[in-house]
PDB file of N, CA and C and ligand atoms in Angstrom:
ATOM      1  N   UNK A   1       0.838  -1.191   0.000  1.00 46.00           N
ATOM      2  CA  UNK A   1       0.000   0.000   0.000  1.00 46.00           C
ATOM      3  C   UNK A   1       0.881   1.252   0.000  1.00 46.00           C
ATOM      4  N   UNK A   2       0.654   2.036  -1.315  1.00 53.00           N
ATOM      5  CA  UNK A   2       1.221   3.494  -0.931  1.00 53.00           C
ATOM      6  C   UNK A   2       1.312   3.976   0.319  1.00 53.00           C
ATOM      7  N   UNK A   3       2.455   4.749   1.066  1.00 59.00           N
ATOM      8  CA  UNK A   3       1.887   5.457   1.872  1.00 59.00           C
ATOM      9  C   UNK A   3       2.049   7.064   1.843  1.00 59.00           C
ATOM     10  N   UNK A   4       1.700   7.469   2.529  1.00 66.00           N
ATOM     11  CA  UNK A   4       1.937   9.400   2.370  1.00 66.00           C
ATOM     12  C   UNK A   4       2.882   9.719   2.277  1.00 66.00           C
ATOM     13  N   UNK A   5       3.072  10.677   1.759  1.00 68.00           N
ATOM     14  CA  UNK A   5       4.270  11.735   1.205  1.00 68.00           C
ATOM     15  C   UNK A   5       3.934  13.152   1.718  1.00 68.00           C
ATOM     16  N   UNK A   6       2.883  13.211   2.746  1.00 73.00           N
ATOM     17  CA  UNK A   6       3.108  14.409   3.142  1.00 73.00           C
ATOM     18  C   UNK A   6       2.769  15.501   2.125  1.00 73.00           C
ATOM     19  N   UNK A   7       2.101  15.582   0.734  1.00 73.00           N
ATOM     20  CA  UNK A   7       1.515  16.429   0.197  1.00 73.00           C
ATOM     21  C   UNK A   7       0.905  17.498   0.709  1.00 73.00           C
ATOM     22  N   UNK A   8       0.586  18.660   0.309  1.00 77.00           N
ATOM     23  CA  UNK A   8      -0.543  19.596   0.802  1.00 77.00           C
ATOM     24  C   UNK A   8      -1.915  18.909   0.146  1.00 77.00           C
ATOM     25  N   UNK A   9      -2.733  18.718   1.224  1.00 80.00           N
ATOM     26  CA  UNK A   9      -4.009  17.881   0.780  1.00 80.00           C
ATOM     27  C   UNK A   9      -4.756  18.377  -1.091  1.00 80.00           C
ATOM     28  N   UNK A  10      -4.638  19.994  -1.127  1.00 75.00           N
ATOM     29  CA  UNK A  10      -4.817  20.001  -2.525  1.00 75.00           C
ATOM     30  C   UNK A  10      -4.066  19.568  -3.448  1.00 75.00           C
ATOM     31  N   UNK A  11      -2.637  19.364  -3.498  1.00 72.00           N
ATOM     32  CA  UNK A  11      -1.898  18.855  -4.341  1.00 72.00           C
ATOM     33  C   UNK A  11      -1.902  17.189  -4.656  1.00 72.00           C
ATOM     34  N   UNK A  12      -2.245  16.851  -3.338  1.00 72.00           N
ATOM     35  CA  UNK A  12      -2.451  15.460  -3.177  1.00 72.00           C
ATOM     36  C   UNK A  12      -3.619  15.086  -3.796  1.00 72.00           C
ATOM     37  N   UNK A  13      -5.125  15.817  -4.049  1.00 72.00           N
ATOM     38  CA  UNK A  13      -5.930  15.429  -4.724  1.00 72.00           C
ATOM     39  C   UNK A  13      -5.813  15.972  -6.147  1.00 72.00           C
ATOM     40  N   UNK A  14      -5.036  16.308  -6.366  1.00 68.00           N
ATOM     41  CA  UNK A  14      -4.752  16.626  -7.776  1.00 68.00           C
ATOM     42  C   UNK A  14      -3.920  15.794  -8.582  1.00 68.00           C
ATOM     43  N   UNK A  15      -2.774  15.571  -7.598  1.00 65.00           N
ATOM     44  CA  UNK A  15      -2.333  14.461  -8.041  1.00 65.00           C
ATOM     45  C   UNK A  15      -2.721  12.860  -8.372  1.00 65.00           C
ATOM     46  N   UNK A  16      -3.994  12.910  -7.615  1.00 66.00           N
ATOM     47  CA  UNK A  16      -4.797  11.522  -7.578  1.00 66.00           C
ATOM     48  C   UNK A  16      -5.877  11.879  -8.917  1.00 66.00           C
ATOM     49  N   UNK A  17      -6.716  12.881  -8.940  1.00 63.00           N
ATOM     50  CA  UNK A  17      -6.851  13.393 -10.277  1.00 63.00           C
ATOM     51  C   UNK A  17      -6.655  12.934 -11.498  1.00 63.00           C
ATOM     52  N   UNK A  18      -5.083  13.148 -11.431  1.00 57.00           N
ATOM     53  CA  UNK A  18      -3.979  12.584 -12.727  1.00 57.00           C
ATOM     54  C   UNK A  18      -5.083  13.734 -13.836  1.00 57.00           C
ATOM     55  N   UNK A  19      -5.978  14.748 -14.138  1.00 59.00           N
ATOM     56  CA  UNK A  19      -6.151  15.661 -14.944  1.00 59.00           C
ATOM     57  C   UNK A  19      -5.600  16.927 -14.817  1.00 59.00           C
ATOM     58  N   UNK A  20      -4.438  17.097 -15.318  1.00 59.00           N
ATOM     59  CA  UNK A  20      -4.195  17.996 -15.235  1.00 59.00           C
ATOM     60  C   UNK A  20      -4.329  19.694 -16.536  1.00 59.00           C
ATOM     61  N   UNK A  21      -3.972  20.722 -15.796  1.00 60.00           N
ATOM     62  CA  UNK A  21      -4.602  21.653 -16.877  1.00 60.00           C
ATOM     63  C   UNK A  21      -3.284  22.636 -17.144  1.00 60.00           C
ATOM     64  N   UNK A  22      -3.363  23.436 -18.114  1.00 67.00           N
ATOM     65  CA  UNK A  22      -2.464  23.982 -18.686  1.00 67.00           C
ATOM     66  C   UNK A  22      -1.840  24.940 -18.017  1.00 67.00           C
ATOM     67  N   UNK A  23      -2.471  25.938 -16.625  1.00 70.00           N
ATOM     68  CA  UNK A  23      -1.604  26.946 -16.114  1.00 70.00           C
ATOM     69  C   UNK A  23      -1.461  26.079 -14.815  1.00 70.00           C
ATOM     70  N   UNK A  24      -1.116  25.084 -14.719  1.00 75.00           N
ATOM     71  CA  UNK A  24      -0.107  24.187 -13.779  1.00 75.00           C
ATOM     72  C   UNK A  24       1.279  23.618 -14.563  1.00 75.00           C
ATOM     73  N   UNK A  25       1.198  23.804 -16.239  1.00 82.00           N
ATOM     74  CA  UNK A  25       2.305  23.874 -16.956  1.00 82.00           C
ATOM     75  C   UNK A  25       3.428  24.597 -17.018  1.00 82.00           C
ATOM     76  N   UNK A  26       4.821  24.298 -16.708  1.00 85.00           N
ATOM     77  CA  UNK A  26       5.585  25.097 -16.849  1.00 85.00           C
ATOM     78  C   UNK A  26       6.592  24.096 -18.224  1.00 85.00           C
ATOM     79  N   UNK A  27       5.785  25.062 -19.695  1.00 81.00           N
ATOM     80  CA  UNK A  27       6.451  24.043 -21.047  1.00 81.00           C
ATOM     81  C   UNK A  27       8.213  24.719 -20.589  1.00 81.00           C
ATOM     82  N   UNK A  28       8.704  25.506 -19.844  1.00 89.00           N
ATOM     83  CA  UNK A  28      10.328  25.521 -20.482  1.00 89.00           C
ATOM     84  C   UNK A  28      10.686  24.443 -19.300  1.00 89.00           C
ATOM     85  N   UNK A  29      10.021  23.798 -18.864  1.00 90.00           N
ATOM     86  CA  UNK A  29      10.508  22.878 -17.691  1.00 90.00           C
ATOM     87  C   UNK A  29      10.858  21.448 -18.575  1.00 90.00           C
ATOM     88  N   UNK A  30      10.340  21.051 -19.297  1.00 88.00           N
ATOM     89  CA  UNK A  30      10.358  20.265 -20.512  1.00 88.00           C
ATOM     90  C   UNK A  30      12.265  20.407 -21.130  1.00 88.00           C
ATOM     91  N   UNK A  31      12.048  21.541 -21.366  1.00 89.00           N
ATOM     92  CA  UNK A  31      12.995  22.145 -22.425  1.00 89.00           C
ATOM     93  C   UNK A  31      14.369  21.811 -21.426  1.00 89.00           C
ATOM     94  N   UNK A  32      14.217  22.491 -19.820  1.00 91.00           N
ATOM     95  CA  UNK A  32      15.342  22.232 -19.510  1.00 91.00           C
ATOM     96  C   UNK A  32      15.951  20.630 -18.914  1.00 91.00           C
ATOM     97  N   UNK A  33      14.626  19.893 -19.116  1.00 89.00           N
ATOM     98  CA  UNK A  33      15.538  18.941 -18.445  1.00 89.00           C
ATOM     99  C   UNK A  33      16.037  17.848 -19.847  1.00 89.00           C
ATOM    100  N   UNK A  34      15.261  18.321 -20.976  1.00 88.00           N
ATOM    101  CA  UNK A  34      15.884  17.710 -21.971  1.00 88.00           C
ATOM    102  C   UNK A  34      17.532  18.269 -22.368  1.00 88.00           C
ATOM    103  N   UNK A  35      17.595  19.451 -21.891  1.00 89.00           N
ATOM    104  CA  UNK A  35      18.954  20.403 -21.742  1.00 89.00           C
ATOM    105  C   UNK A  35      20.011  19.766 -21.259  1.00 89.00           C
ATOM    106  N   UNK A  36      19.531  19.632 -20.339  1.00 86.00           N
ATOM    107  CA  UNK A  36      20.551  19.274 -18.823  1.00 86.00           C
ATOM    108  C   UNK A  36      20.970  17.504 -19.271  1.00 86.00           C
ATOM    109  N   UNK A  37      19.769  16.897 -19.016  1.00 80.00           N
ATOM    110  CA  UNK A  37      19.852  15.723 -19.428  1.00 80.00           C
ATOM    111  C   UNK A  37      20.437  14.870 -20.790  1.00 80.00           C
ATOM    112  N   UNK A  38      20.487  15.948 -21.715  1.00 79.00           N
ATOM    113  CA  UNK A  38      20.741  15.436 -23.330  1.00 79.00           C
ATOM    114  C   UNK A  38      19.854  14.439 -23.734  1.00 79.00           C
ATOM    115  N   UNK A  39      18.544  14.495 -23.851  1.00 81.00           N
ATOM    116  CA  UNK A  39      17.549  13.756 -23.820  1.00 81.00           C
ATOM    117  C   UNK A  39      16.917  13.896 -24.846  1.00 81.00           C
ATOM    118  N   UNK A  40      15.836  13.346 -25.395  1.00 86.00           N
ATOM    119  CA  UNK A  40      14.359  13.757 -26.118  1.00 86.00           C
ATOM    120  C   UNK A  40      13.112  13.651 -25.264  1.00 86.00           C
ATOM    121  N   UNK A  41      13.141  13.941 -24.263  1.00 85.00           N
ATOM    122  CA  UNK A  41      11.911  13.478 -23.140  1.00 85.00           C
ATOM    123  C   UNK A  41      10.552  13.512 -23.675  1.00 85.00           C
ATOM    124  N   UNK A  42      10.330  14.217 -24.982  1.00 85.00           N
ATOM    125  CA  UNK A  42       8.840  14.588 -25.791  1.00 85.00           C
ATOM    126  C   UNK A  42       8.863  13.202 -26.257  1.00 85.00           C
ATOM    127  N   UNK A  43       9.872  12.602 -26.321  1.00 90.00           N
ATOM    128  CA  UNK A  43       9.423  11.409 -27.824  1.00 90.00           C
ATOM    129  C   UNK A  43       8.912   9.763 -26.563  1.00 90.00           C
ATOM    130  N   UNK A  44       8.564  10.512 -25.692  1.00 92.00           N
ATOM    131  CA  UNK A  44       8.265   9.629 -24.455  1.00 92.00           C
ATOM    132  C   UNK A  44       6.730   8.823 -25.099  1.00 92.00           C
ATOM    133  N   UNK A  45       6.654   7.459 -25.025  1.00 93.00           N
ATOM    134  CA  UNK A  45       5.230   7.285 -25.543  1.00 93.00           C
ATOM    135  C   UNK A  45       4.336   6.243 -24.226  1.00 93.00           C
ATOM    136  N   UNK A  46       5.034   6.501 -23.193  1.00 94.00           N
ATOM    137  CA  UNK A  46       4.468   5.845 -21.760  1.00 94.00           C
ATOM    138  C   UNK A  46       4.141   4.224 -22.431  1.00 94.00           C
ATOM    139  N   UNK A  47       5.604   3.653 -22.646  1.00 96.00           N
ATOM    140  CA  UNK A  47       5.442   2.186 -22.938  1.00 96.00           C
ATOM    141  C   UNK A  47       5.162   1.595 -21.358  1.00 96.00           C
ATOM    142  N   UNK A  48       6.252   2.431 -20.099  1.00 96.00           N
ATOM    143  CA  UNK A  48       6.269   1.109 -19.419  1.00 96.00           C
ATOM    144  C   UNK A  48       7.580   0.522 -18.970  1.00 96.00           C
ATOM    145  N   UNK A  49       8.514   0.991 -19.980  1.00 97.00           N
ATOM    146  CA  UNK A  49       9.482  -0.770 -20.117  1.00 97.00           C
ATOM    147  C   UNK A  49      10.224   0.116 -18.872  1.00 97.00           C
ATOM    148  N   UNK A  50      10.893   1.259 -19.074  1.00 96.00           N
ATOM    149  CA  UNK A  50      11.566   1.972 -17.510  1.00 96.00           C
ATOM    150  C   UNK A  50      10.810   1.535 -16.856  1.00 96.00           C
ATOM    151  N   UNK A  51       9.931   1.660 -16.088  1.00 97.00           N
ATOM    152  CA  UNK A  51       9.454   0.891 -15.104  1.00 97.00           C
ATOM    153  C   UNK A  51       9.249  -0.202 -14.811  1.00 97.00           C
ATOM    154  N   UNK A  52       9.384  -1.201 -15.910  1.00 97.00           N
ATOM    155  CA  UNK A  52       9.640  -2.684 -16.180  1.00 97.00           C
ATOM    156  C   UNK A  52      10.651  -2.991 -15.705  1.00 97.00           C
ATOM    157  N   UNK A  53      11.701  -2.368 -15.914  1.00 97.00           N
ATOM    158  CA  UNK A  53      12.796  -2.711 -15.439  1.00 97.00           C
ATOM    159  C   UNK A  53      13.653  -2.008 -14.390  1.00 97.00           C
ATOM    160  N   UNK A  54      12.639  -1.240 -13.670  1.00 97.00           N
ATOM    161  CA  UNK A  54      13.526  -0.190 -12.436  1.00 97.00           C
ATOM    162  C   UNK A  54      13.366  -1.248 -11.293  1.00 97.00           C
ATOM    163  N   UNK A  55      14.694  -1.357 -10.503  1.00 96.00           N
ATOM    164  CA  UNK A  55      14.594  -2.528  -9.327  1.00 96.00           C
ATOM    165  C   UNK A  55      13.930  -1.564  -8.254  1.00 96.00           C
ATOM    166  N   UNK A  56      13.696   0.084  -7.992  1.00 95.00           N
ATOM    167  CA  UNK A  56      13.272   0.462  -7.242  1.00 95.00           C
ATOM    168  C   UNK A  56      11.678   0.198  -7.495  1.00 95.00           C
ATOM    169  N   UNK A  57      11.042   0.111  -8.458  1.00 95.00           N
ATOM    170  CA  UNK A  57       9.500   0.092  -8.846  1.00 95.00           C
ATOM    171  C   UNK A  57       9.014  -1.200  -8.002  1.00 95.00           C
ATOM    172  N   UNK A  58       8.946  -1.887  -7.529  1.00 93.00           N
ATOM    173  CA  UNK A  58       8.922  -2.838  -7.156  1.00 93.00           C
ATOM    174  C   UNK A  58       8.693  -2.393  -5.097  1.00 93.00           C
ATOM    175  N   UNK A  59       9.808  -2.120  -4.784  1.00 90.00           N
ATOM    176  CA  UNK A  59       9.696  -1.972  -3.482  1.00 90.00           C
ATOM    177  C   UNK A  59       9.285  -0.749  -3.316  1.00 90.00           C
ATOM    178  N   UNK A  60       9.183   0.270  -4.253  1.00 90.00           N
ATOM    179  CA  UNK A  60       8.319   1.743  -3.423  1.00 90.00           C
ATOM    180  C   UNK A  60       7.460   1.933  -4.386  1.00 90.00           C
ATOM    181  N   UNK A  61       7.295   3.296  -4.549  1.00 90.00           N
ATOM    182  CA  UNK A  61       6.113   3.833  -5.143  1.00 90.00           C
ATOM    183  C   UNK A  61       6.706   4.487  -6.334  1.00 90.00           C
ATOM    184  N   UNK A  62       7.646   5.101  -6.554  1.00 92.00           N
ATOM    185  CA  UNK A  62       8.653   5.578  -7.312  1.00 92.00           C
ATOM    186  C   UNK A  62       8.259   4.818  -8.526  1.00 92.00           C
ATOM    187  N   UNK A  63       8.096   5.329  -9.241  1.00 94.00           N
ATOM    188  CA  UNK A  63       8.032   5.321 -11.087  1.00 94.00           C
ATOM    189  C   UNK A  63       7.867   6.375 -12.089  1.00 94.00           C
ATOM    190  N   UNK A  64       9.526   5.512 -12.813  1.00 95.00           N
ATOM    191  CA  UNK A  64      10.079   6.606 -13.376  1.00 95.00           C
ATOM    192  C   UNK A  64       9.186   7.283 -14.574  1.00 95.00           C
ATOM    193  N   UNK A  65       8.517   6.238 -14.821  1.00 94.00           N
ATOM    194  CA  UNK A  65       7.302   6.297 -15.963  1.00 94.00           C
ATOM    195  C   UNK A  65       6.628   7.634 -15.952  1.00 94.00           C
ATOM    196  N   UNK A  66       6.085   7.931 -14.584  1.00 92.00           N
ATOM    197  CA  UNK A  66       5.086   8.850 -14.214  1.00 92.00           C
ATOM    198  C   UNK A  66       5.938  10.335 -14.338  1.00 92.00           C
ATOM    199  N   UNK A  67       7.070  10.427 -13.766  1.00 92.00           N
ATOM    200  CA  UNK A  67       7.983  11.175 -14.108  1.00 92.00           C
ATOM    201  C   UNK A  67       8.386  11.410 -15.370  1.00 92.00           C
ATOM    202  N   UNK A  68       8.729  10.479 -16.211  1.00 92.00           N
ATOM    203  CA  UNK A  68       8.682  11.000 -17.999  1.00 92.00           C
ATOM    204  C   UNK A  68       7.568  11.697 -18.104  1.00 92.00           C
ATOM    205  N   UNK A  69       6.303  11.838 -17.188  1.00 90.00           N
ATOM    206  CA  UNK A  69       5.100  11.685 -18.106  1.00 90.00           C
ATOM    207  C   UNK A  69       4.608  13.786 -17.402  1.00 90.00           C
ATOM    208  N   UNK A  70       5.404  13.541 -16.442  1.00 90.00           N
ATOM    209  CA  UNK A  70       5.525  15.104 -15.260  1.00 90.00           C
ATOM    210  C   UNK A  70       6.079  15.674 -16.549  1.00 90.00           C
ATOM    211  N   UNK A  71       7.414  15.398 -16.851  1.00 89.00           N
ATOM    212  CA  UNK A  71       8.454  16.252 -17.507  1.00 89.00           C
ATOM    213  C   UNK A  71       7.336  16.876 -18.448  1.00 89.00           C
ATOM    214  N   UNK A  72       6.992  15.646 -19.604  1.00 88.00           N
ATOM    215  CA  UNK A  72       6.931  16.232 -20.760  1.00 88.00           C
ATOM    216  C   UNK A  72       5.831  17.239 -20.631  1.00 88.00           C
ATOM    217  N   UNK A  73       5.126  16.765 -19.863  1.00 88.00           N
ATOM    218  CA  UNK A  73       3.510  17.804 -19.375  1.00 88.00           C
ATOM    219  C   UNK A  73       4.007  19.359 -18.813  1.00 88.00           C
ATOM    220  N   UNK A  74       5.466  19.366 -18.234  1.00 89.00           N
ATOM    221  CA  UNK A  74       5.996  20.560 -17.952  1.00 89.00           C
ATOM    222  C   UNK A  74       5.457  20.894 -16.273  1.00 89.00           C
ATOM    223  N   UNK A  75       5.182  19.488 -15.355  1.00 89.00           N
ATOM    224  CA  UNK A  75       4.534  19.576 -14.228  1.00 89.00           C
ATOM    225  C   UNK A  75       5.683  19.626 -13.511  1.00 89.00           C
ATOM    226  N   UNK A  76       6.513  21.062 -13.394  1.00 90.00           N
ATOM    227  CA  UNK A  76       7.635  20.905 -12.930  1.00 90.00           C
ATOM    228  C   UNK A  76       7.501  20.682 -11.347  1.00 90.00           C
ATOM    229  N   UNK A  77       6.360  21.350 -10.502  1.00 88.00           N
ATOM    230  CA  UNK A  77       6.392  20.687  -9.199  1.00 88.00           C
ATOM    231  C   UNK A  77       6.323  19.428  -8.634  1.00 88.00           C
ATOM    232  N   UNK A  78       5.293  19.002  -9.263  1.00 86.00           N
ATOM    233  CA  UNK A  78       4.487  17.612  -9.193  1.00 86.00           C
ATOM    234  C   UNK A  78       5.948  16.740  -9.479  1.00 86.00           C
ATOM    235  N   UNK A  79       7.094  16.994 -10.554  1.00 89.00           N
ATOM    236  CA  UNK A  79       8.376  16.501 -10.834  1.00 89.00           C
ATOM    237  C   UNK A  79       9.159  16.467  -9.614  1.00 89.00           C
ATOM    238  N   UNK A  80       9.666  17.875  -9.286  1.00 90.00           N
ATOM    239  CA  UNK A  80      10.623  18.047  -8.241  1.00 90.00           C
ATOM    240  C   UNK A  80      10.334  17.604  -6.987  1.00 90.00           C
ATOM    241  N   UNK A  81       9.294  17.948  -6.557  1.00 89.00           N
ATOM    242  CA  UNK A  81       8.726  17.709  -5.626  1.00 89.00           C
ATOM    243  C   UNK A  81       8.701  16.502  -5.064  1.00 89.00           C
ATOM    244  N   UNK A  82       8.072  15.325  -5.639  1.00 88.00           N
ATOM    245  CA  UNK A  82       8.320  14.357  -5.563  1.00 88.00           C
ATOM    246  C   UNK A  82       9.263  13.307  -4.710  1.00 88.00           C
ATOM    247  N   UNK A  83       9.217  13.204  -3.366  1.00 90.00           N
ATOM    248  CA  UNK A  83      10.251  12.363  -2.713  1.00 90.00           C
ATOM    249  C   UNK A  83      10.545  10.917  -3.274  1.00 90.00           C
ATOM    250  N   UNK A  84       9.945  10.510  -4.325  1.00 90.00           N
ATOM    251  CA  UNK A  84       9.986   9.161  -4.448  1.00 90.00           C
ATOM    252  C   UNK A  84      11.045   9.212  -5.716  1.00 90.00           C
ATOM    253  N   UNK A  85      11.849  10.678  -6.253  1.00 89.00           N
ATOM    254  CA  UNK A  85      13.243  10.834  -7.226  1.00 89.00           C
ATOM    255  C   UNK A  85      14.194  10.477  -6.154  1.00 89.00           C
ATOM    256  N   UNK A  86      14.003  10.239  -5.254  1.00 92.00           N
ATOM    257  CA  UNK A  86      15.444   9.863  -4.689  1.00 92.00           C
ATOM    258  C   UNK A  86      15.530   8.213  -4.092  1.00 92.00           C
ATOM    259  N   UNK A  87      14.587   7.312  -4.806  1.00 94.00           N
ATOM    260  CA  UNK A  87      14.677   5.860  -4.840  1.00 94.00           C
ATOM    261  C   UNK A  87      15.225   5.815  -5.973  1.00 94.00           C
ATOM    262  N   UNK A  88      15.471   6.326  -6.838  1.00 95.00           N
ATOM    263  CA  UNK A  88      16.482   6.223  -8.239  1.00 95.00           C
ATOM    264  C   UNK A  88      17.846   5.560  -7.667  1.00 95.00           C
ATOM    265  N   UNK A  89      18.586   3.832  -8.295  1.00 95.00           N
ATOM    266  CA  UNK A  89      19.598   3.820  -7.880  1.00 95.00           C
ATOM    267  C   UNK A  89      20.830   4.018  -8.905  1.00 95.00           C
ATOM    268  N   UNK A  90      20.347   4.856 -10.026  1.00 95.00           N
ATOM    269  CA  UNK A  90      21.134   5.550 -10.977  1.00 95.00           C
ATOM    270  C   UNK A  90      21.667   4.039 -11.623  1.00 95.00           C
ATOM    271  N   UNK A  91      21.045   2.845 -11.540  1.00 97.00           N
ATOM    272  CA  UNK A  91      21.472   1.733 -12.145  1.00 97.00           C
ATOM    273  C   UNK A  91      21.589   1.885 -13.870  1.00 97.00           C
ATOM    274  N   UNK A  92      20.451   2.702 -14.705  1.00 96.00           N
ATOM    275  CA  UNK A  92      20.367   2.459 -16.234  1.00 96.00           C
ATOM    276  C   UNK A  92      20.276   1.522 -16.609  1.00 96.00           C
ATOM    277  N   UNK A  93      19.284   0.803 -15.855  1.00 97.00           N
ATOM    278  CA  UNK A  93      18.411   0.135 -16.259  1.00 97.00           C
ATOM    279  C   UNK A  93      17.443   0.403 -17.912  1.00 97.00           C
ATOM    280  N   UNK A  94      17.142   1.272 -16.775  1.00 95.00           N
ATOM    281  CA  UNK A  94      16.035   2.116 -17.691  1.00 95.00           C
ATOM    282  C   UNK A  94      16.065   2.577 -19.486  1.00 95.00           C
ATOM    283  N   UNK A  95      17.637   3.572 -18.914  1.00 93.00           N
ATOM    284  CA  UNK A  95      18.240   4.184 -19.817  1.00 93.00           C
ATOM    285  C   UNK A  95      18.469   2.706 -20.856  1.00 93.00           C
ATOM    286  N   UNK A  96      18.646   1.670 -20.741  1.00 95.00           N
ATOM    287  CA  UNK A  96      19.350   0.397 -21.449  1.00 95.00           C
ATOM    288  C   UNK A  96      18.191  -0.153 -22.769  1.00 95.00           C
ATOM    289  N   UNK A  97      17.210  -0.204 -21.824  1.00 96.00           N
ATOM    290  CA  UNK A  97      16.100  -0.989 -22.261  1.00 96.00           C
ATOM    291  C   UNK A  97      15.021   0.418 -23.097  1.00 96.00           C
ATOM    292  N   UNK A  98      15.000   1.697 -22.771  1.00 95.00           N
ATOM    293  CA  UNK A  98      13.870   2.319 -23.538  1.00 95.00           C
ATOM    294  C   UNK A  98      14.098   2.114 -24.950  1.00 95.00           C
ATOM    295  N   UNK A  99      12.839   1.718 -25.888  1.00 94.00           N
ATOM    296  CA  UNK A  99      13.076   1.834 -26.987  1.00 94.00           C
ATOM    297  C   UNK A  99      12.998   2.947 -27.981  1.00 94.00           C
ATOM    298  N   UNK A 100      12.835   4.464 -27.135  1.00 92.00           N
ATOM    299  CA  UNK A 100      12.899   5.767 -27.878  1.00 92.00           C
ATOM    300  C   UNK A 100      14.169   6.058 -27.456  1.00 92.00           C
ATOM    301  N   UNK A 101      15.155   5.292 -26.877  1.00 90.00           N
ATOM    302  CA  UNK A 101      16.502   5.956 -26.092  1.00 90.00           C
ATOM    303  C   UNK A 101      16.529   6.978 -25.778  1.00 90.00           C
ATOM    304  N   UNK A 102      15.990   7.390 -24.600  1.00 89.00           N
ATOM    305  CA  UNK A 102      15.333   8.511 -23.878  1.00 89.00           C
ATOM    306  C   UNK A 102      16.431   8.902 -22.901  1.00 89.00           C
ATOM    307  N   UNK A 103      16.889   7.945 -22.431  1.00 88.00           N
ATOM    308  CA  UNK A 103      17.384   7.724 -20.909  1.00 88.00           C
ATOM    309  C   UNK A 103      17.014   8.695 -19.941  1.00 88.00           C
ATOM    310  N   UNK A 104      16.176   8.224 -19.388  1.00 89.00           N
ATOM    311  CA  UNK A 104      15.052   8.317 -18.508  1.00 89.00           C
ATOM    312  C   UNK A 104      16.504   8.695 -17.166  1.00 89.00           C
ATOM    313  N   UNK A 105      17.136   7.862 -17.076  1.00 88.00           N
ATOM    314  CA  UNK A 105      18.705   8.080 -15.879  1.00 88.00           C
ATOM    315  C   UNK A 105      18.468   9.288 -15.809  1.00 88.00           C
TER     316      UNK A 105
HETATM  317 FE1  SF4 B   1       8.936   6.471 -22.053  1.00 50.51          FE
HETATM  318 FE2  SF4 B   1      11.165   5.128 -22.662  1.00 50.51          FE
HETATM  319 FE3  SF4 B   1       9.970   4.791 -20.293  1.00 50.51          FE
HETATM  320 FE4  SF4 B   1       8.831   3.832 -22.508  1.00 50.51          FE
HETATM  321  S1  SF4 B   1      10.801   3.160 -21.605  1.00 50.51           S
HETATM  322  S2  SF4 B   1       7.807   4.965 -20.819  1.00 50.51           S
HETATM  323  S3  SF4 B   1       9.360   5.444 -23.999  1.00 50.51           S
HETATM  324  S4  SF4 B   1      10.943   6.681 -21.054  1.00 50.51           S
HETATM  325 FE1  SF4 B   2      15.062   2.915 -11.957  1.00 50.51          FE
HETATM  326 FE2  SF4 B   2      16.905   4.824 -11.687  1.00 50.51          FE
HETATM  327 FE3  SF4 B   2      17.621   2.352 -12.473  1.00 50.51          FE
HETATM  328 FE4  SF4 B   2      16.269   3.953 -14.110  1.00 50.51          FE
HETATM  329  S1  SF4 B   2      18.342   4.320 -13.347  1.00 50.51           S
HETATM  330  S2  SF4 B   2      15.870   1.765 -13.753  1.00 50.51           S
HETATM  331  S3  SF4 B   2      14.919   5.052 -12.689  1.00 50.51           S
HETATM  332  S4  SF4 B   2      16.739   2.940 -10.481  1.00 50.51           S
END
């Protein structure tokens, strides 16, 4: 069972939601982590397989999936925010197996 993360109760039902709307968008948030990262994070098509193969997905709540899916939406809080980026064990896994070679890492 999930457990709390300590959200602010509105963020937390928004996040359960999963609808999100356009002035909760921040599009250069997109831009920079494809920057930083050397990425294509847009060409993301929520297969799955990163999370198929993250050994953290399994024992927490953490999925990296949902996070590709923050970026490209430009949900830069809902991204950062997030305590469950620091179950990442930087294995590249992920990065190995996507078939848009995203690297999600
Ligand atoms: Fe997106 Fe690649 Fe993960 Fe599939 S494996 S959900 S394309 S990042
Ligand atoms: Fe999961 Fe991080 Fe490994 Fe990717 S690099 S599979 S996100 S633990």
């Amino acid at each position: 069972m999930a457990r709390s993360k300590g959200y602010p109760e509105a963020l937390e039902k928004k996040l359960h939601d999963q609808r999100f709307y356009r002035e909760d968008s921040t599009p250069d948030f997109t831009k920079r982590v494809e920057g930083i990262s050397r990425t294509i994070a847009h060409m993301c098509y929520q297969c799955g397989t990163c999370t198929g193969s993250c050994p953290s997905a399994p024992r927490s709540t953490y999925r990296i999936r949902k996070f590709m899916r923050r970026a490209v939406l430009g949900l830069e809080n809902e991204a950062l925010n997030d305590p469950d980026l620091w179950l990442c064990t930087t294995c590249y896994s992920c990065t190995d197996r996507c078939p848009r070679d995203i690297a999600p890492t």
